[in-house]
Coordinates of C-alpha atoms and ligand atoms in Angstrom, one line a residue:
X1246 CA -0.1 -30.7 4.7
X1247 CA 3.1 -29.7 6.6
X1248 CA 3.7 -28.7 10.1
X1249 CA 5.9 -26.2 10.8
X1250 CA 6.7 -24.6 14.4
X1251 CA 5.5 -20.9 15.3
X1252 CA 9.6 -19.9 15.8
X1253 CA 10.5 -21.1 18.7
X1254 CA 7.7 -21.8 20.2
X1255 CA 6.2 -25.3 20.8
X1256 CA 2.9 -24.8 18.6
X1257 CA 2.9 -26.9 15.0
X1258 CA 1.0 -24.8 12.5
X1259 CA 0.0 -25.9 9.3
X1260 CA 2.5 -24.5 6.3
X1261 CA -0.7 -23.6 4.6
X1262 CA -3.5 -21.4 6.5
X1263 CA -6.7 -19.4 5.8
X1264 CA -7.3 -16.2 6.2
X1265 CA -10.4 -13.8 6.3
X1266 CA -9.3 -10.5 4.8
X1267 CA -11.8 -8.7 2.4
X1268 CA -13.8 -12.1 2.0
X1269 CA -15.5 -13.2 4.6
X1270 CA -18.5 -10.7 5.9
X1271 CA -18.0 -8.8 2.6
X1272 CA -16.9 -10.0 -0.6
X1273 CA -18.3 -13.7 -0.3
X1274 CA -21.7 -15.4 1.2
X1275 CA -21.7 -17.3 4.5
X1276 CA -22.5 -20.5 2.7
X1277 CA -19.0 -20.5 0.8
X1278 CA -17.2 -19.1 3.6
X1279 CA -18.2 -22.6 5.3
X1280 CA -17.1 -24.8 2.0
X1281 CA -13.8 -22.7 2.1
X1282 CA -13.3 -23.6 5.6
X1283 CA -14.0 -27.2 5.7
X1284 CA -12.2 -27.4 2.6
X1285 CA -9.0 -25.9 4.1
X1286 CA -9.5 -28.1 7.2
X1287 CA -10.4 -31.3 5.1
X1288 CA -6.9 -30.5 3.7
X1289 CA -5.2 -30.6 7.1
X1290 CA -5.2 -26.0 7.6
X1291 CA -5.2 -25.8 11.4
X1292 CA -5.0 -22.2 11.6
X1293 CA -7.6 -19.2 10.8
X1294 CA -6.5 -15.8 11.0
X1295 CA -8.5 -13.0 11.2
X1296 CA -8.8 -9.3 12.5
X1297 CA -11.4 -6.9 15.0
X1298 CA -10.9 -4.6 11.3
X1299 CA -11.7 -7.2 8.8
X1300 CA -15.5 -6.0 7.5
X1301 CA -16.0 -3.9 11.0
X1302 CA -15.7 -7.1 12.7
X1303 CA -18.2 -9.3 11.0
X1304 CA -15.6 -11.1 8.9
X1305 CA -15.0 -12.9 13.0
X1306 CA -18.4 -13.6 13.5
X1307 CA -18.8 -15.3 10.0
X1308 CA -15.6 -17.4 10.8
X1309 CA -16.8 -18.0 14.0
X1310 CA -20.4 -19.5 13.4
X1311 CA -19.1 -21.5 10.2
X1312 CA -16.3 -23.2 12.4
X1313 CA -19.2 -23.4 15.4
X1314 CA -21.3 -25.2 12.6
X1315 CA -18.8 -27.2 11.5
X1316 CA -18.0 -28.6 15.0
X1317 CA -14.3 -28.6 14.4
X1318 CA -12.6 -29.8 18.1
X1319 CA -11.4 -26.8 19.7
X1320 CA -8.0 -28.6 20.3
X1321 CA -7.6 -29.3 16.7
X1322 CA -7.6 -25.9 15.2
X1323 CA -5.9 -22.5 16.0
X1324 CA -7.4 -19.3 15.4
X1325 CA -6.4 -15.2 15.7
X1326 CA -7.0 -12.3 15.9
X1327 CA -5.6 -8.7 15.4
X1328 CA -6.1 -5.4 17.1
X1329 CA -5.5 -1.7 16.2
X1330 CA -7.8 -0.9 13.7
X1331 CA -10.9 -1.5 15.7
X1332 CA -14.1 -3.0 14.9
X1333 CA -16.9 -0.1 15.6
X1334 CA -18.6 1.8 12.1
X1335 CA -18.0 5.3 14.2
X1336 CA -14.8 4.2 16.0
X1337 CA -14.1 6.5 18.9
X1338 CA -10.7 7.7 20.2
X1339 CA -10.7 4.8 22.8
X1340 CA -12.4 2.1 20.1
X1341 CA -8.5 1.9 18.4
X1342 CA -5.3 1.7 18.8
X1343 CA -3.1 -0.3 21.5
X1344 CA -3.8 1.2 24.5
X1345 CA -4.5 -1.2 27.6
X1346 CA -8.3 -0.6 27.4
X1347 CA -8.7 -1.1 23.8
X1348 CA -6.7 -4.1 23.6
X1349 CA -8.7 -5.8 26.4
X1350 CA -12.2 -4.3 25.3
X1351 CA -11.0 -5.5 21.6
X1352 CA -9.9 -9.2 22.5
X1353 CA -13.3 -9.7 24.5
X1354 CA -15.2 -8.5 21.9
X1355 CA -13.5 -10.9 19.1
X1356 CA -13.9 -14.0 21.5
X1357 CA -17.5 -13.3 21.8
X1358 CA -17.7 -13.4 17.7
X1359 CA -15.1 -15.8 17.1
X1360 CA -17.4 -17.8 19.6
X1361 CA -14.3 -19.2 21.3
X1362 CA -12.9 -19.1 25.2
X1363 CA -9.4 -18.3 24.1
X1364 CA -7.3 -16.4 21.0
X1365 CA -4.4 -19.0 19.9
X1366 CA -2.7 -15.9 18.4
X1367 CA -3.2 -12.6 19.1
X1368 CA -1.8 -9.8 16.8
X1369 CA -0.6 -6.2 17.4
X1370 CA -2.0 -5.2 13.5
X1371 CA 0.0 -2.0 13.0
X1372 CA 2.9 -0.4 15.9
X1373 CA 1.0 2.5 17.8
X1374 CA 2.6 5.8 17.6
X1375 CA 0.2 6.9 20.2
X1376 CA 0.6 4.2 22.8
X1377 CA 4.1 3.2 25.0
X1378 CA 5.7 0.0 24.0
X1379 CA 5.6 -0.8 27.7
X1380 CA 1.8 -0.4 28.4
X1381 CA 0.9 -2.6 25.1
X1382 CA 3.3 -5.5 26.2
X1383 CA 1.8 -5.5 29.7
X1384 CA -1.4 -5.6 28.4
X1385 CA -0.8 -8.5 26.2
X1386 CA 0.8 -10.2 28.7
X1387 CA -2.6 -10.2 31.0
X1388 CA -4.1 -11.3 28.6
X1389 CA -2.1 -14.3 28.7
X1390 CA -2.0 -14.4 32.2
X1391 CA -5.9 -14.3 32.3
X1392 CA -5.7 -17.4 29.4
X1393 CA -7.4 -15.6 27.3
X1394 CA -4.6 -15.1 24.4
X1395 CA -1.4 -18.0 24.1
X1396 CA 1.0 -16.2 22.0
X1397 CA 1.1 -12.4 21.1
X1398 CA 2.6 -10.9 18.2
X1399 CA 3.2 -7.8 16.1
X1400 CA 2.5 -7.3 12.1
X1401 CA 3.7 -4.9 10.4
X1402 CA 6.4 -3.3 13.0
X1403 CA 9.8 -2.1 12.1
X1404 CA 12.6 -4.2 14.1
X1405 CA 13.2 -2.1 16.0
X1406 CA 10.4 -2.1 17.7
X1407 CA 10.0 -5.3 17.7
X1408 CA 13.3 -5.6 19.7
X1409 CA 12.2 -3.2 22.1
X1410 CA 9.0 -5.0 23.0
X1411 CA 11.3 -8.2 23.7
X1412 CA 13.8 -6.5 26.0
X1413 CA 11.2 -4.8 28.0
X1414 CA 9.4 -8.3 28.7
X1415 CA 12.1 -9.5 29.3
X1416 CA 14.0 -7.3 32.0
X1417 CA 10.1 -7.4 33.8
X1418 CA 9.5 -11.1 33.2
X1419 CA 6.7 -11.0 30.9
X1420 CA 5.9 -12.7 28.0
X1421 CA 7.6 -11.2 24.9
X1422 CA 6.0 -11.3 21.3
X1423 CA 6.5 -14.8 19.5
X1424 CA 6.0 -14.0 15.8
X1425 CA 5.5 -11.3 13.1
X1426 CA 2.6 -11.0 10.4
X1427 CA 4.4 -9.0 7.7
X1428 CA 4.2 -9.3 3.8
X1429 CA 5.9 -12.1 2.0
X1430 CA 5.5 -12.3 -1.8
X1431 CA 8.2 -12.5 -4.8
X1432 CA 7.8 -8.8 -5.4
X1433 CA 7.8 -7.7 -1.5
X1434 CA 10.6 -9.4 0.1
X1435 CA 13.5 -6.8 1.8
X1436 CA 11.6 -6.9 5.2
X1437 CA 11.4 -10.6 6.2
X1438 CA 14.7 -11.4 4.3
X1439 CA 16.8 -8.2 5.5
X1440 CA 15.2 -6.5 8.3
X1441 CA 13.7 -9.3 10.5
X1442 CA 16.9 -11.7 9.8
X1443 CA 18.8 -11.1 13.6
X1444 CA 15.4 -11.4 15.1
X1445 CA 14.9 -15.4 14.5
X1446 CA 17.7 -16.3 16.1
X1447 CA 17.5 -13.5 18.6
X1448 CA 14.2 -13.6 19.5
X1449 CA 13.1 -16.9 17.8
X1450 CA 10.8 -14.9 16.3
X1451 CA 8.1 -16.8 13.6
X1452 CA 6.7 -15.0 10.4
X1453 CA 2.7 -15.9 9.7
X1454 CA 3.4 -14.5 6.4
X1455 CA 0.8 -12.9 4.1
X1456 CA -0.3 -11.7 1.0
X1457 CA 1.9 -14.6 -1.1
X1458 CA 0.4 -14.1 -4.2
X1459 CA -0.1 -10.1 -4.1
X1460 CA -3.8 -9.7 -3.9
X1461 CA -3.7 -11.9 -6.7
X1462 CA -1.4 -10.1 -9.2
X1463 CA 0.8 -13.1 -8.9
X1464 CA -1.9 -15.4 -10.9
X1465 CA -1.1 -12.8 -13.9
X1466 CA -5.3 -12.2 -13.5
X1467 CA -4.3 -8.6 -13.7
X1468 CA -2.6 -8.7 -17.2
X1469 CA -5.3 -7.5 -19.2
X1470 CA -7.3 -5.8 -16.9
X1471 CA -8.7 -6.1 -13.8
X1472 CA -11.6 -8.9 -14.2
X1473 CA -15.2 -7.6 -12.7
X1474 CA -15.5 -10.4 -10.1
X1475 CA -12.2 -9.7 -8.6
X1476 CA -11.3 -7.8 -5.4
X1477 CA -9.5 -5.0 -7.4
X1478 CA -13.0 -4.0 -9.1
X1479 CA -14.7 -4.0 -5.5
X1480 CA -14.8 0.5 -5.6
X1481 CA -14.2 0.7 -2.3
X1482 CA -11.1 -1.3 -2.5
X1483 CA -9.6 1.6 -5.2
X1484 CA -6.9 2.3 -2.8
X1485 CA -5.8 -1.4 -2.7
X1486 CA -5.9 -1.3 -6.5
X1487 CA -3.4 1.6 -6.4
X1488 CA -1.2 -0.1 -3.7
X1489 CA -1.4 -3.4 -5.8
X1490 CA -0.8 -2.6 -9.6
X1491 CA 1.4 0.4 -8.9
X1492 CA 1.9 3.7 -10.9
X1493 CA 4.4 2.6 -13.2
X1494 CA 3.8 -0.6 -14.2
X1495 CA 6.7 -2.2 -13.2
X1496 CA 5.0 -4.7 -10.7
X1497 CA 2.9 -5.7 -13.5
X1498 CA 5.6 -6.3 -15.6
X1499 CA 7.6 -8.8 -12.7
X1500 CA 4.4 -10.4 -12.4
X1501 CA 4.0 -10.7 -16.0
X1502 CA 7.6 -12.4 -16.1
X1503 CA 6.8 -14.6 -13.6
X1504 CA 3.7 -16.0 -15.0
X1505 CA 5.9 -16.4 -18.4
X1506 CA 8.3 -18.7 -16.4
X1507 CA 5.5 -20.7 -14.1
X1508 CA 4.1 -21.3 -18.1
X1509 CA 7.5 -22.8 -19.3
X1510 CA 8.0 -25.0 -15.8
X1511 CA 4.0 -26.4 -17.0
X1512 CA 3.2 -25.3 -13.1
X1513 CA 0.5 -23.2 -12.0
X1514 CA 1.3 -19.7 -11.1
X1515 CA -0.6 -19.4 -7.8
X1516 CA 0.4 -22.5 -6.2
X1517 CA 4.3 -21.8 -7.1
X1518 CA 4.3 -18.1 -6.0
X1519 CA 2.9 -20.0 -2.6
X1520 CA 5.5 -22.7 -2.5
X1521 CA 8.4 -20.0 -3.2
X1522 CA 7.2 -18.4 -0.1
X1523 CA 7.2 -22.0 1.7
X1524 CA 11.1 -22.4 0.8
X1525 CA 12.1 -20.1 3.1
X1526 CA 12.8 -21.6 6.5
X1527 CA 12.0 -18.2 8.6
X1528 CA 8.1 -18.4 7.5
X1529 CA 6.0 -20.9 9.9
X1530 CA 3.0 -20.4 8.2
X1531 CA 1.7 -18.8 4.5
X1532 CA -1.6 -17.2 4.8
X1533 CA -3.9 -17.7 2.0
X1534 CA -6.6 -15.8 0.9
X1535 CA -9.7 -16.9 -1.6
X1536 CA -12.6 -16.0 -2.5
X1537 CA -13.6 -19.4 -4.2
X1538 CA -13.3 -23.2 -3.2
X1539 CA -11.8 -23.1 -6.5
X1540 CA -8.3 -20.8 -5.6
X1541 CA -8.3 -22.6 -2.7
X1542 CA -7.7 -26.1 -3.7
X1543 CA -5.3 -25.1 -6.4
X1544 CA -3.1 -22.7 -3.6
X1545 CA -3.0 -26.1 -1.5
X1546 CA -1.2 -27.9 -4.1
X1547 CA 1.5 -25.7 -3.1
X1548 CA 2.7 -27.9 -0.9
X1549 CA 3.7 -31.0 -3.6
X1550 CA 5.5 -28.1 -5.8
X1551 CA 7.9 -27.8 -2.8
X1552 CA 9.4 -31.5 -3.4
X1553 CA 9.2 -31.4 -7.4
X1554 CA 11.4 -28.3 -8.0
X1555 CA 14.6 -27.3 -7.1
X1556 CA 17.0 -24.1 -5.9
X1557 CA 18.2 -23.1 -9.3
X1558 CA 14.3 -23.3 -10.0
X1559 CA 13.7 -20.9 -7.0
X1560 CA 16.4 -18.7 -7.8
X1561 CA 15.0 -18.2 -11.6
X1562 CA 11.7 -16.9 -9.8
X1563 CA 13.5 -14.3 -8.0
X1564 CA 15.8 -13.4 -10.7
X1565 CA 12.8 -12.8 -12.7
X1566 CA 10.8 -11.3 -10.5
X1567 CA 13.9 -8.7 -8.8
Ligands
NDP180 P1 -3.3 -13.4 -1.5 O1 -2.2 -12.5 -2.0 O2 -3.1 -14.9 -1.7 O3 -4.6 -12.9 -2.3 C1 -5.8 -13.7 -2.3 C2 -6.7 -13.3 -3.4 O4 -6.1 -13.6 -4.7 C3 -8.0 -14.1 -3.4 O5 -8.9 -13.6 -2.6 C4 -8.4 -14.0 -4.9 O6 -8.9 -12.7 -5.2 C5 -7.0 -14.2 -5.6 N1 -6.6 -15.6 -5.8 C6 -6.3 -16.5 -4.8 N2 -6.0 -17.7 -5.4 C7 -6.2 -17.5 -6.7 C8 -6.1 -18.4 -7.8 N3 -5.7 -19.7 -7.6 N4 -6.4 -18.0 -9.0 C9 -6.8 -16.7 -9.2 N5 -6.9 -15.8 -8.2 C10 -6.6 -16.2 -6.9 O7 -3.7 -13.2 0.0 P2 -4.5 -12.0 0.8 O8 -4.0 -10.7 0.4 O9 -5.9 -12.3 0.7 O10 -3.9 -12.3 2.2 C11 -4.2 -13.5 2.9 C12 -4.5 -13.3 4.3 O11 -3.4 -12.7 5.0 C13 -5.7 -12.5 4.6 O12 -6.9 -13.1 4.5 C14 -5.4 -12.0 6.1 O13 -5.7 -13.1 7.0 C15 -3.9 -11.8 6.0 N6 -3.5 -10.4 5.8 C16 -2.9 -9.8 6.8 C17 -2.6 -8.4 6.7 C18 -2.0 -7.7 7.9 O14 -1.8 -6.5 7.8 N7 -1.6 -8.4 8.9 C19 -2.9 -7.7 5.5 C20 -3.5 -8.5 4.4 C21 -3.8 -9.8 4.6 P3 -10.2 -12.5 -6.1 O15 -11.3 -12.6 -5.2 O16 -10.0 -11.1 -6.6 O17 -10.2 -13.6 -7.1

C-alpha cells in the first residue's frame, strides 16, 4: 500500500480505501462485509468511508460492528461519514439537509452506529440550497471543537462554494473544509482536473475520490448486458442504471475502448482504471467499492500497475477513453 497526505493536512491515508455505498446493509451479508474489511485492512486500507444515507443508515452500523469485531486499534484506522441525505425511512424536514441541528443530530447518530467516539472525516454529501454557507461551517467547526469530527469536507460542491466556505472560516477563525469527495473515473474527469485545480494550491484542498471504475462499467461487465448479480440489475437501483450506461451509448462505447486497450497491455481492466486515477497527484485517496472479496483483491493490485506502466501508457487511456 501507499500513503498519501489528505492535501495539506498532516493525516497519511492509504492510496487505496473502502467504501460502503450500496453494499453493505443492502446488496451484501454481514459475514462478507467482515472478509471485505479485514481483507482491505490485511492489505494495509486505513480508511472506511461511509454515509448517514447509505441503506438508511445501516450500511454504518454494519461497518461499525464488523470493524468492533475485528478489533482493529482505533488509532490505526480512519473512518467517515457524510451528511445531507439523512438516515430516517420517513425523513422529516429537520431529519436532512445541513442545517446546524441536522448536522449535530446526524454526526451523533452515525457515532453511535459506527460504534466510535470520534468521525476522522466528516463530509458535507451534497451543497444545501436551503441552508447558509455560514451556519454549516460553524456547525462543523463545533463539531471539531467538541472532538467529535477532525477534518470536514464537502462532495460534490461547485468551487465556488467551496471557496466561500474557506474564506468565511477563515475571516472568523474557524476551521475551513480540508478535502473534496467528488467523482474521479476515465469517463468523468472535467471537475477534479478543471474546476477544483486553483483550490489545491489555494486551499490545499485533498480529493477522496470516488466511483473509479464507474459503478463497474469500467470492467467492460456491462458489454453485453447487464449481468443478474450486479448492482445495475438491483430494480431499485434503475435510476443508477440510467445515470451509468447513458442514453446513447457513447459511455459504453469509451468503456468498451478501454477494455480493448487494458486487453492489448495483458493488464486487468479494473485495477488499471484504479491506478489511472492514482497518477494523478491531486487525489489522496481512491475509494473502492465491491461487492466481493474477489473485486477487492484484484482493485488492490492497482497499486503495483502504478510502477509498471508509463505516461505515454496513461495518456493512451485517456485518448481512448475522451
Ligand atoms: P466503483 O466505481 O469502483 O464500483 C464498485 C462496483 O463495481 C462494485 O460494487 C462491483 O459491482 C463492481 N466491481 C468492482 N470491482 C470489480 C472487479 N474487479 N470486477 C468486476 N466488477 C467489479 O465504486 P463505487 O461506485 O462503489 O464507489 C466507491 C465508494 O465511493 C462508495 O462505496 C462510497 O464510499 C463512495 N461514493 C461516494 C459518493 C458521494 O456522493 N460522495 C457517491 C458514490 C460512491 P457489482 O456488485 O455490480 O459487481
Amino acid at each position: 500500500m501507499q500513503y498519501r497526505r489528505l492535501g495539506s493536512s498532516g493525516l497519511q491515508l492509504s492510496a487505496l480505501s473502502l467504501g460502503a455505498w450500496v453494499t453493505f446493509g443492502s446488496q451484501i451479508g454481514r459475514s462478507e462485509a467482515r472478509e471485505l474489511v479485514a481483507t482491505a485492512w490485511d492489505h494495509g486500507v486505513n480508511f472506511f468511508d461511509n454515509a448517514e444515507g447509505y441503506a438508511n443508515g445501516a450500511a454504518e452500523q454494519v461497518m461499525g460492528d464488523v470493524i468492533a469485531d475485528l478489533r482493529l486499534p482505533r488509532d490505526g484506522y480512519c473512518v467517515s461519514s457524510k451528511v445531507f441525505f439523512g438516515a430516517a425511512a420517513d425523513r422529516r424536514p429537520t431529519q436532512r439537509g445541513l442545517s446546524r441541528k441536522h448536522v449535530r443530530d446526524a454526526c451523533d447518530a452515525a457515532l453511535k452506529r459506527l460504534r466510535v467516539e470520534h468521525l476522522d472525516l466528516y463530509f458535507c454529501h451534497r451543497p444545501d440550497p436551503d441552508t447558509p454557507v455560514a451556519e454549516t461551517v460553524w456547525a462543523m467547526d463545533t463539531l471539531i471543537r467538541q472532538g467529535k469530527v477532525l477534518y470536514w469536507g464537502t462532495s460534490e460542491w461547485p468551487a465556488t462554494l467551496i471557496r466561500e466556505a474557506a474564506q468565511i472560516a477563515r475571516t472568523h477563525h474557524l476551521h475551513g473544509p480540508t478535502m473534496e469527495q467528488p467523482e474521479y473515473n476515465l469517463l468523468k474527469r472535467a471537475r477534479v482536473e478543471l474546476e477544483y485545480a486553483p483550490l489545491y494550491a489555494e486551499l490545499g484542498l485533498g480529493t477522496t475520490v470516488w466511483s473509479p471504475l464507474a459503478s463497474g462499467l469500467l470492467t467492460g461487465k456491462y458489454t453485453g448486458g447487464v449481468p443478474a448479480d450486479s448492482r445495475l440489475a438491483q430494480p431499485e437501483l434503475a435510476w443508477l442504471k440510467r445515470s451509468v450506461l447513458g442514453d446513447d451509448g457513447d459511455r459504453l462505447t469509451r468503456a468498451g475502448r478501454f477494455v480493448a486497450l487494458a486487453a492489448e497491455l495483458g493488464v486487468a481492466p479494473a485495477p488499471l482504471a484504479i491506478a489511472w486515477c492514482l497518477t494523478n497527484p491531486h487525489v489522496s485517496t481512491v475509494l473502492l467499492g465491491a461487492s466481493r472479496t474477489a473485486q477487492l483483491i484484484e482493485n488492490l493490485q492497482a497499486i503495483e500497475l502504478l510502477d509498471r506502466l508509463d505516461e505515454a501508457t496513461w495518456r493512451r487511456l485517456e485518448a481512448a477513453t475522451s
